[in-house]
């Protein structure tokens, strides 16, 4: 019974040895290809750069000839770009993009500053946080009243309507 199990082990070892030899041959072939490729790249680099330069010049000549044949000049083709608004140019699926043109003008004629939240709602949110801190007893009543007065004094007055806005915050505490 041991003879059959030894034969299976010997066959496995022979196949493993051949597999290792095959991997070594494959490694040598890949290494040889890398040497040939990089040596060829270094030897033929001036030809590669020269060919790419010629290809670039030929494409520029073809572009110029095409616009001349269409009875348009390059300045006329570029005049079709919309003026007075920004144009975004995206390359490689948005990987590289740039915006060309005038910035968006505001009411005063200048660029509009980016603003995510109006100051009034930001201050109201700060007041809400202040009230939560007071209710959790993280700040004292005097600190709460001083900070509340400071925030309410910083609120801008409404210019459009003649009425003032009153904000009342009621705080109740239960003393232990």
mmCIF file with all atom_site columns, C-alpha atoms in Angstrom:
data_model
loop_
_atom_site.group_PDB
_atom_site.id
_atom_site.type_symbol
_atom_site.label_atom_id
_atom_site.label_alt_id
_atom_site.label_comp_id
_atom_site.label_asym_id
_atom_site.label_entity_id
_atom_site.label_seq_id
_atom_site.pdbx_PDB_ins_code
_atom_site.Cartn_x
_atom_site.Cartn_y
_atom_site.Cartn_z
_atom_site.occupancy
_atom_site.B_iso_or_equiv
_atom_site.pdbx_formal_charge
_atom_site.auth_seq_id
_atom_site.auth_comp_id
_atom_site.auth_asym_id
_atom_site.auth_atom_id
_atom_site.pdbx_PDB_model_num
ATOM 1   C CA . UNK A 1 1   ? 0.000   0.000  0.000   1.00 0.00 ? 1   UNK A CA 1
ATOM 2   C CA . UNK A 1 2   ? 2.877   2.325  0.556   1.00 0.00 ? 2   UNK A CA 1
ATOM 3   C CA . UNK A 1 3   ? 4.151   1.851  -3.022  1.00 0.00 ? 3   UNK A CA 1
ATOM 4   C CA . UNK A 1 4   ? 1.063   3.476  -4.571  1.00 0.00 ? 4   UNK A CA 1
ATOM 5   C CA . UNK A 1 5   ? 1.206   6.457  -2.224  1.00 0.00 ? 5   UNK A CA 1
ATOM 6   C CA . UNK A 1 6   ? 4.921   6.906  -2.992  1.00 0.00 ? 6   UNK A CA 1
ATOM 7   C CA . UNK A 1 7   ? 4.197   6.920  -6.758  1.00 0.00 ? 7   UNK A CA 1
ATOM 8   C CA . UNK A 1 8   ? 1.641   9.726  -6.308  1.00 0.00 ? 8   UNK A CA 1
ATOM 9   C CA . UNK A 1 9   ? 4.143   11.756 -4.316  1.00 0.00 ? 9   UNK A CA 1
ATOM 10  C CA . UNK A 1 10  ? 6.905   11.251 -6.887  1.00 0.00 ? 10  UNK A CA 1
ATOM 11  C CA . UNK A 1 11  ? 4.622   12.320 -9.757  1.00 0.00 ? 11  UNK A CA 1
ATOM 12  C CA . UNK A 1 12  ? 3.576   15.437 -7.861  1.00 0.00 ? 12  UNK A CA 1
ATOM 13  C CA . UNK A 1 13  ? 7.204   16.311 -7.177  1.00 0.00 ? 13  UNK A CA 1
ATOM 14  C CA . UNK A 1 14  ? 8.149   15.806 -10.857 1.00 0.00 ? 14  UNK A CA 1
ATOM 15  C CA . UNK A 1 15  ? 5.307   18.107 -11.983 1.00 0.00 ? 15  UNK A CA 1
ATOM 16  C CA . UNK A 1 16  ? 6.298   20.686 -9.371  1.00 0.00 ? 16  UNK A CA 1
ATOM 17  C CA . UNK A 1 17  ? 9.901   20.588 -10.630 1.00 0.00 ? 17  UNK A CA 1
ATOM 18  C CA . UNK A 1 18  ? 8.794   21.045 -14.266 1.00 0.00 ? 18  UNK A CA 1
ATOM 19  C CA . UNK A 1 19  ? 6.490   23.895 -13.217 1.00 0.00 ? 19  UNK A CA 1
ATOM 20  C CA . UNK A 1 20  ? 9.378   25.637 -11.441 1.00 0.00 ? 20  UNK A CA 1
ATOM 21  C CA . UNK A 1 21  ? 11.589  25.204 -14.528 1.00 0.00 ? 21  UNK A CA 1
ATOM 22  C CA . UNK A 1 22  ? 8.810   26.595 -16.733 1.00 0.00 ? 22  UNK A CA 1
ATOM 23  C CA . UNK A 1 23  ? 8.445   29.643 -14.471 1.00 0.00 ? 23  UNK A CA 1
ATOM 24  C CA . UNK A 1 24  ? 12.222  30.260 -14.646 1.00 0.00 ? 24  UNK A CA 1
ATOM 25  C CA . UNK A 1 25  ? 12.145  30.125 -18.462 1.00 0.00 ? 25  UNK A CA 1
ATOM 26  C CA . UNK A 1 26  ? 9.147   32.474 -18.496 1.00 0.00 ? 26  UNK A CA 1
ATOM 27  C CA . UNK A 1 27  ? 10.985  34.873 -16.160 1.00 0.00 ? 27  UNK A CA 1
ATOM 28  C CA . UNK A 1 28  ? 14.021  34.905 -18.461 1.00 0.00 ? 28  UNK A CA 1
ATOM 29  C CA . UNK A 1 29  ? 11.846  35.575 -21.525 1.00 0.00 ? 29  UNK A CA 1
ATOM 30  C CA . UNK A 1 30  ? 10.071  38.484 -19.806 1.00 0.00 ? 30  UNK A CA 1
ATOM 31  C CA . UNK A 1 31  ? 13.399  39.905 -18.619 1.00 0.00 ? 31  UNK A CA 1
ATOM 32  C CA . UNK A 1 32  ? 14.794  39.652 -22.154 1.00 0.00 ? 32  UNK A CA 1
ATOM 33  C CA . UNK A 1 33  ? 11.752  41.454 -23.573 1.00 0.00 ? 33  UNK A CA 1
ATOM 34  C CA . UNK A 1 34  ? 12.178  44.270 -21.044 1.00 0.00 ? 34  UNK A CA 1
ATOM 35  C CA . UNK A 1 35  ? 15.853  44.647 -21.973 1.00 0.00 ? 35  UNK A CA 1
ATOM 36  C CA . UNK A 1 36  ? 15.075  44.704 -25.696 1.00 0.00 ? 36  UNK A CA 1
ATOM 37  C CA . UNK A 1 37  ? 12.184  47.131 -25.199 1.00 0.00 ? 37  UNK A CA 1
ATOM 38  C CA . UNK A 1 38  ? 14.083  49.625 -23.045 1.00 0.00 ? 38  UNK A CA 1
ATOM 39  C CA . UNK A 1 39  ? 17.250  49.365 -25.140 1.00 0.00 ? 39  UNK A CA 1
ATOM 40  C CA . UNK A 1 40  ? 15.169  49.994 -28.238 1.00 0.00 ? 40  UNK A CA 1
ATOM 41  C CA . UNK A 1 41  ? 13.413  52.852 -26.521 1.00 0.00 ? 41  UNK A CA 1
ATOM 42  C CA . UNK A 1 42  ? 16.734  54.485 -25.640 1.00 0.00 ? 42  UNK A CA 1
ATOM 43  C CA . UNK A 1 43  ? 18.268  53.856 -29.051 1.00 0.00 ? 43  UNK A CA 1
ATOM 44  C CA . UNK A 1 44  ? 15.269  55.096 -31.009 1.00 0.00 ? 44  UNK A CA 1
ATOM 45  C CA . UNK A 1 45  ? 14.223  57.943 -28.717 1.00 0.00 ? 45  UNK A CA 1
ATOM 46  C CA . UNK A 1 46  ? 15.322  60.684 -31.159 1.00 0.00 ? 46  UNK A CA 1
ATOM 47  C CA . UNK A 1 47  ? 13.305  59.012 -33.922 1.00 0.00 ? 47  UNK A CA 1
ATOM 48  C CA . UNK A 1 48  ? 10.263  58.711 -31.651 1.00 0.00 ? 48  UNK A CA 1
ATOM 49  C CA . UNK A 1 49  ? 10.437  62.387 -30.606 1.00 0.00 ? 49  UNK A CA 1
ATOM 50  C CA . UNK A 1 50  ? 11.015  63.466 -34.213 1.00 0.00 ? 50  UNK A CA 1
ATOM 51  C CA . UNK A 1 51  ? 8.052   61.407 -35.425 1.00 0.00 ? 51  UNK A CA 1
ATOM 52  C CA . UNK A 1 52  ? 5.766   62.884 -32.785 1.00 0.00 ? 52  UNK A CA 1
ATOM 53  C CA . UNK A 1 53  ? 6.923   66.398 -33.705 1.00 0.00 ? 53  UNK A CA 1
ATOM 54  C CA . UNK A 1 54  ? 6.215   65.761 -37.395 1.00 0.00 ? 54  UNK A CA 1
ATOM 55  C CA . UNK A 1 55  ? 2.797   64.342 -36.502 1.00 0.00 ? 55  UNK A CA 1
ATOM 56  C CA . UNK A 1 56  ? 2.008   67.451 -34.427 1.00 0.00 ? 56  UNK A CA 1
ATOM 57  C CA . UNK A 1 57  ? 3.087   69.786 -37.232 1.00 0.00 ? 57  UNK A CA 1
ATOM 58  C CA . UNK A 1 58  ? 1.048   67.844 -39.796 1.00 0.00 ? 58  UNK A CA 1
ATOM 59  C CA . UNK A 1 59  ? -2.069  68.021 -37.617 1.00 0.00 ? 59  UNK A CA 1
ATOM 60  C CA . UNK A 1 60  ? -1.606  71.795 -37.148 1.00 0.00 ? 60  UNK A CA 1
ATOM 61  C CA . UNK A 1 61  ? -1.212  72.212 -40.934 1.00 0.00 ? 61  UNK A CA 1
ATOM 62  C CA . UNK A 1 62  ? -4.332  70.100 -41.562 1.00 0.00 ? 62  UNK A CA 1
ATOM 63  C CA . UNK A 1 63  ? -6.312  72.204 -39.030 1.00 0.00 ? 63  UNK A CA 1
ATOM 64  C CA . UNK A 1 64  ? -5.179  75.462 -40.677 1.00 0.00 ? 64  UNK A CA 1
ATOM 65  C CA . UNK A 1 65  ? -5.977  74.171 -44.197 1.00 0.00 ? 65  UNK A CA 1
ATOM 66  C CA . UNK A 1 66  ? -9.414  72.987 -43.155 1.00 0.00 ? 66  UNK A CA 1
ATOM 67  C CA . UNK A 1 67  ? -10.387 76.396 -41.793 1.00 0.00 ? 67  UNK A CA 1
ATOM 68  C CA . UNK A 1 68  ? -8.952  78.177 -44.848 1.00 0.00 ? 68  UNK A CA 1
ATOM 69  C CA . UNK A 1 69  ? -10.957 75.920 -47.159 1.00 0.00 ? 69  UNK A CA 1
ATOM 70  C CA . UNK A 1 70  ? -14.120 76.774 -45.228 1.00 0.00 ? 70  UNK A CA 1
ATOM 71  C CA . UNK A 1 71  ? -13.542 80.494 -46.053 1.00 0.00 ? 71  UNK A CA 1
ATOM 72  C CA . UNK A 1 72  ? -13.182 81.257 -42.377 1.00 0.00 ? 72  UNK A CA 1
ATOM 73  C CA . UNK A 1 73  ? -10.189 82.544 -40.543 1.00 0.00 ? 73  UNK A CA 1
ATOM 74  C CA . UNK A 1 74  ? -9.037  81.353 -37.197 1.00 0.00 ? 74  UNK A CA 1
ATOM 75  C CA . UNK A 1 75  ? -10.122 84.650 -35.640 1.00 0.00 ? 75  UNK A CA 1
ATOM 76  C CA . UNK A 1 76  ? -13.600 84.150 -37.127 1.00 0.00 ? 76  UNK A CA 1
ATOM 77  C CA . UNK A 1 77  ? -13.800 80.654 -35.688 1.00 0.00 ? 77  UNK A CA 1
ATOM 78  C CA . UNK A 1 78  ? -12.785 81.892 -32.252 1.00 0.00 ? 78  UNK A CA 1
ATOM 79  C CA . UNK A 1 79  ? -15.303 84.760 -32.485 1.00 0.00 ? 79  UNK A CA 1
ATOM 80  C CA . UNK A 1 80  ? -18.062 82.152 -32.247 1.00 0.00 ? 80  UNK A CA 1
ATOM 81  C CA . UNK A 1 81  ? -17.151 81.620 -28.594 1.00 0.00 ? 81  UNK A CA 1
ATOM 82  C CA . UNK A 1 82  ? -19.886 83.252 -26.498 1.00 0.00 ? 82  UNK A CA 1
ATOM 83  C CA . UNK A 1 83  ? -18.885 86.517 -24.845 1.00 0.00 ? 83  UNK A CA 1
ATOM 84  C CA . UNK A 1 84  ? -20.163 87.858 -21.575 1.00 0.00 ? 84  UNK A CA 1
ATOM 85  C CA . UNK A 1 85  ? -20.439 84.446 -19.979 1.00 0.00 ? 85  UNK A CA 1
ATOM 86  C CA . UNK A 1 86  ? -18.076 81.809 -18.748 1.00 0.00 ? 86  UNK A CA 1
ATOM 87  C CA . UNK A 1 87  ? -17.378 78.631 -20.715 1.00 0.00 ? 87  UNK A CA 1
ATOM 88  C CA . UNK A 1 88  ? -16.073 75.507 -19.038 1.00 0.00 ? 88  UNK A CA 1
ATOM 89  C CA . UNK A 1 89  ? -13.758 73.229 -21.004 1.00 0.00 ? 89  UNK A CA 1
ATOM 90  C CA . UNK A 1 90  ? -13.465 69.651 -19.728 1.00 0.00 ? 90  UNK A CA 1
ATOM 91  C CA . UNK A 1 91  ? -10.935 67.108 -20.902 1.00 0.00 ? 91  UNK A CA 1
ATOM 92  C CA . UNK A 1 92  ? -10.567 63.430 -20.045 1.00 0.00 ? 92  UNK A CA 1
ATOM 93  C CA . UNK A 1 93  ? -14.075 63.120 -18.663 1.00 0.00 ? 93  UNK A CA 1
ATOM 94  C CA . UNK A 1 94  ? -13.741 66.081 -16.303 1.00 0.00 ? 94  UNK A CA 1
ATOM 95  C CA . UNK A 1 95  ? -10.352 65.047 -14.947 1.00 0.00 ? 95  UNK A CA 1
ATOM 96  C CA . UNK A 1 96  ? -8.872  68.263 -16.301 1.00 0.00 ? 96  UNK A CA 1
ATOM 97  C CA . UNK A 1 97  ? -11.197 71.230 -16.607 1.00 0.00 ? 97  UNK A CA 1
ATOM 98  C CA . UNK A 1 98  ? -10.911 74.988 -16.733 1.00 0.00 ? 98  UNK A CA 1
ATOM 99  C CA . UNK A 1 99  ? -13.299 77.910 -16.908 1.00 0.00 ? 99  UNK A CA 1
ATOM 100 C CA . UNK A 1 100 ? -12.764 80.584 -19.553 1.00 0.00 ? 100 UNK A CA 1
ATOM 101 C CA . UNK A 1 101 ? -14.631 83.855 -19.707 1.00 0.00 ? 101 UNK A CA 1
ATOM 102 C CA . UNK A 1 102 ? -15.862 86.687 -17.568 1.00 0.00 ? 102 UNK A CA 1
ATOM 103 C CA . UNK A 1 103 ? -16.896 85.985 -13.986 1.00 0.00 ? 103 UNK A CA 1
ATOM 104 C CA . UNK A 1 104 ? -20.552 86.218 -13.104 1.00 0.00 ? 104 UNK A CA 1
ATOM 105 C CA . UNK A 1 105 ? -21.344 89.848 -12.339 1.00 0.00 ? 105 UNK A CA 1
ATOM 106 C CA . UNK A 1 106 ? -23.405 90.790 -9.301  1.00 0.00 ? 106 UNK A CA 1
ATOM 107 C CA . UNK A 1 107 ? -25.804 93.683 -8.805  1.00 0.00 ? 107 UNK A CA 1
ATOM 108 C CA . UNK A 1 108 ? -22.920 96.075 -8.174  1.00 0.00 ? 108 UNK A CA 1
ATOM 109 C CA . UNK A 1 109 ? -21.144 95.062 -11.356 1.00 0.00 ? 109 UNK A CA 1
ATOM 110 C CA . UNK A 1 110 ? -18.428 93.119 -9.556  1.00 0.00 ? 110 UNK A CA 1
ATOM 111 C CA . UNK A 1 111 ? -18.122 89.427 -8.988  1.00 0.00 ? 111 UNK A CA 1
ATOM 112 C CA . UNK A 1 112 ? -20.563 87.870 -6.551  1.00 0.00 ? 112 UNK A CA 1
ATOM 113 C CA . UNK A 1 113 ? -18.843 86.446 -3.483  1.00 0.00 ? 113 UNK A CA 1
ATOM 114 C CA . UNK A 1 114 ? -19.575 82.803 -2.801  1.00 0.00 ? 114 UNK A CA 1
ATOM 115 C CA . UNK A 1 115 ? -21.816 82.443 0.211   1.00 0.00 ? 115 UNK A CA 1
ATOM 116 C CA . UNK A 1 116 ? -23.220 79.162 1.421   1.00 0.00 ? 116 UNK A CA 1
ATOM 117 C CA . UNK A 1 117 ? -25.498 80.456 4.148   1.00 0.00 ? 117 UNK A CA 1
ATOM 118 C CA . UNK A 1 118 ? -26.928 83.868 4.862   1.00 0.00 ? 118 UNK A CA 1
ATOM 119 C CA . UNK A 1 119 ? -25.631 85.549 8.030   1.00 0.00 ? 119 UNK A CA 1
ATOM 120 C CA . UNK A 1 120 ? -29.062 85.718 9.663   1.00 0.00 ? 120 UNK A CA 1
ATOM 121 C CA . UNK A 1 121 ? -29.682 81.968 9.608   1.00 0.00 ? 121 UNK A CA 1
ATOM 122 C CA . UNK A 1 122 ? -26.073 81.289 10.664  1.00 0.00 ? 122 UNK A CA 1
ATOM 123 C CA . UNK A 1 123 ? -26.522 83.469 13.748  1.00 0.00 ? 123 UNK A CA 1
ATOM 124 C CA . UNK A 1 124 ? -29.862 81.879 14.533  1.00 0.00 ? 124 UNK A CA 1
ATOM 125 C CA . UNK A 1 125 ? -28.214 78.472 14.358  1.00 0.00 ? 125 UNK A CA 1
ATOM 126 C CA . UNK A 1 126 ? -25.511 79.753 16.734  1.00 0.00 ? 126 UNK A CA 1
ATOM 127 C CA . UNK A 1 127 ? -28.215 80.939 19.129  1.00 0.00 ? 127 UNK A CA 1
ATOM 128 C CA . UNK A 1 128 ? -29.791 77.489 19.018  1.00 0.00 ? 128 UNK A CA 1
ATOM 129 C CA . UNK A 1 129 ? -26.455 75.880 19.861  1.00 0.00 ? 129 UNK A CA 1
ATOM 130 C CA . UNK A 1 130 ? -25.958 78.379 22.668  1.00 0.00 ? 130 UNK A CA 1
ATOM 131 C CA . UNK A 1 131 ? -29.354 77.482 24.126  1.00 0.00 ? 131 UNK A CA 1
ATOM 132 C CA . UNK A 1 132 ? -28.519 73.770 23.953  1.00 0.00 ? 132 UNK A CA 1
ATOM 133 C CA . UNK A 1 133 ? -25.243 74.403 25.774  1.00 0.00 ? 133 UNK A CA 1
ATOM 134 C CA . UNK A 1 134 ? -27.108 76.325 28.476  1.00 0.00 ? 134 UNK A CA 1
ATOM 135 C CA . UNK A 1 135 ? -29.738 73.608 28.851  1.00 0.00 ? 135 UNK A CA 1
ATOM 136 C CA . UNK A 1 136 ? -27.018 70.980 29.221  1.00 0.00 ? 136 UNK A CA 1
ATOM 137 C CA . UNK A 1 137 ? -25.452 73.233 31.887  1.00 0.00 ? 137 UNK A CA 1
ATOM 138 C CA . UNK A 1 138 ? -22.193 73.596 30.019  1.00 0.00 ? 138 UNK A CA 1
ATOM 139 C CA . UNK A 1 139 ? -22.281 77.387 30.496  1.00 0.00 ? 139 UNK A CA 1
ATOM 140 C CA . UNK A 1 140 ? -23.678 79.549 33.282  1.00 0.00 ? 140 UNK A CA 1
ATOM 141 C CA . UNK A 1 141 ? -26.715 81.838 32.993  1.00 0.00 ? 141 UNK A CA 1
ATOM 142 C CA . UNK A 1 142 ? -24.535 84.972 32.952  1.00 0.00 ? 142 UNK A CA 1
ATOM 143 C CA . UNK A 1 143 ? -22.395 83.574 30.153  1.00 0.00 ? 143 UNK A CA 1
ATOM 144 C CA . UNK A 1 144 ? -25.515 82.585 28.227  1.00 0.00 ? 144 UNK A CA 1
ATOM 145 C CA . UNK A 1 145 ? -27.079 86.033 28.552  1.00 0.00 ? 145 UNK A CA 1
ATOM 146 C CA . UNK A 1 146 ? -23.842 87.805 27.569  1.00 0.00 ? 146 UNK A CA 1
ATOM 147 C CA . UNK A 1 147 ? -23.301 85.606 24.502  1.00 0.00 ? 147 UNK A CA 1
ATOM 148 C CA . UNK A 1 148 ? -26.974 85.878 23.519  1.00 0.00 ? 148 UNK A CA 1
ATOM 149 C CA . UNK A 1 149 ? -26.844 89.675 23.705  1.00 0.00 ? 149 UNK A CA 1
ATOM 150 C CA . UNK A 1 150 ? -23.655 89.675 21.625  1.00 0.00 ? 150 UNK A CA 1
ATOM 151 C CA . UNK A 1 151 ? -25.197 87.474 18.928  1.00 0.00 ? 151 UNK A CA 1
ATOM 152 C CA . UNK A 1 152 ? -28.464 89.419 18.814  1.00 0.00 ? 152 UNK A CA 1
ATOM 153 C CA . UNK A 1 153 ? -26.595 92.708 18.559  1.00 0.00 ? 153 UNK A CA 1
ATOM 154 C CA . UNK A 1 154 ? -24.672 91.351 15.582  1.00 0.00 ? 154 UNK A CA 1
ATOM 155 C CA . UNK A 1 155 ? -27.866 90.477 13.625  1.00 0.00 ? 155 UNK A CA 1
ATOM 156 C CA . UNK A 1 156 ? -28.308 92.798 10.638  1.00 0.00 ? 156 UNK A CA 1
ATOM 157 C CA . UNK A 1 157 ? -31.353 95.023 10.591  1.00 0.00 ? 157 UNK A CA 1
ATOM 158 C CA . UNK A 1 158 ? -33.804 94.485 7.740   1.00 0.00 ? 158 UNK A CA 1
ATOM 159 C CA . UNK A 1 159 ? -33.692 97.371 5.276   1.00 0.00 ? 159 UNK A CA 1
ATOM 160 C CA . UNK A 1 160 ? -36.669 96.345 3.119   1.00 0.00 ? 160 UNK A CA 1
ATOM 161 C CA . UNK A 1 161 ? -39.473 96.430 5.649   1.00 0.00 ? 161 UNK A CA 1
ATOM 162 C CA . UNK A 1 162 ? -40.064 99.113 8.206   1.00 0.00 ? 162 UNK A CA 1
ATOM 163 C CA . UNK A 1 163 ? -40.636 96.548 10.932  1.00 0.00 ? 163 UNK A CA 1
ATOM 164 C CA . UNK A 1 164 ? -37.896 95.264 13.147  1.00 0.00 ? 164 UNK A CA 1
ATOM 165 C CA . UNK A 1 165 ? -37.585 91.587 13.862  1.00 0.00 ? 165 UNK A CA 1
ATOM 166 C CA . UNK A 1 166 ? -37.768 90.473 17.453  1.00 0.00 ? 166 UNK A CA 1
ATOM 167 C CA . UNK A 1 167 ? -36.214 87.219 18.508  1.00 0.00 ? 167 UNK A CA 1
ATOM 168 C CA . UNK A 1 168 ? -37.124 85.956 21.920  1.00 0.00 ? 168 UNK A CA 1
ATOM 169 C CA . UNK A 1 169 ? -35.325 83.056 23.495  1.00 0.00 ? 169 UNK A CA 1
ATOM 170 C CA . UNK A 1 170 ? -36.848 81.694 26.602  1.00 0.00 ? 170 UNK A CA 1
ATOM 171 C CA . UNK A 1 171 ? -34.690 79.673 28.893  1.00 0.00 ? 171 UNK A CA 1
ATOM 172 C CA . UNK A 1 172 ? -36.011 77.715 31.785  1.00 0.00 ? 172 UNK A CA 1
ATOM 173 C CA . UNK A 1 173 ? -33.819 76.088 34.308  1.00 0.00 ? 173 UNK A CA 1
ATOM 174 C CA . UNK A 1 174 ? -34.606 73.790 37.078  1.00 0.00 ? 174 UNK A CA 1
ATOM 175 C CA . UNK A 1 175 ? -32.303 74.215 40.000  1.00 0.00 ? 175 UNK A CA 1
ATOM 176 C CA . UNK A 1 176 ? -31.468 70.933 41.748  1.00 0.00 ? 176 UNK A CA 1
#
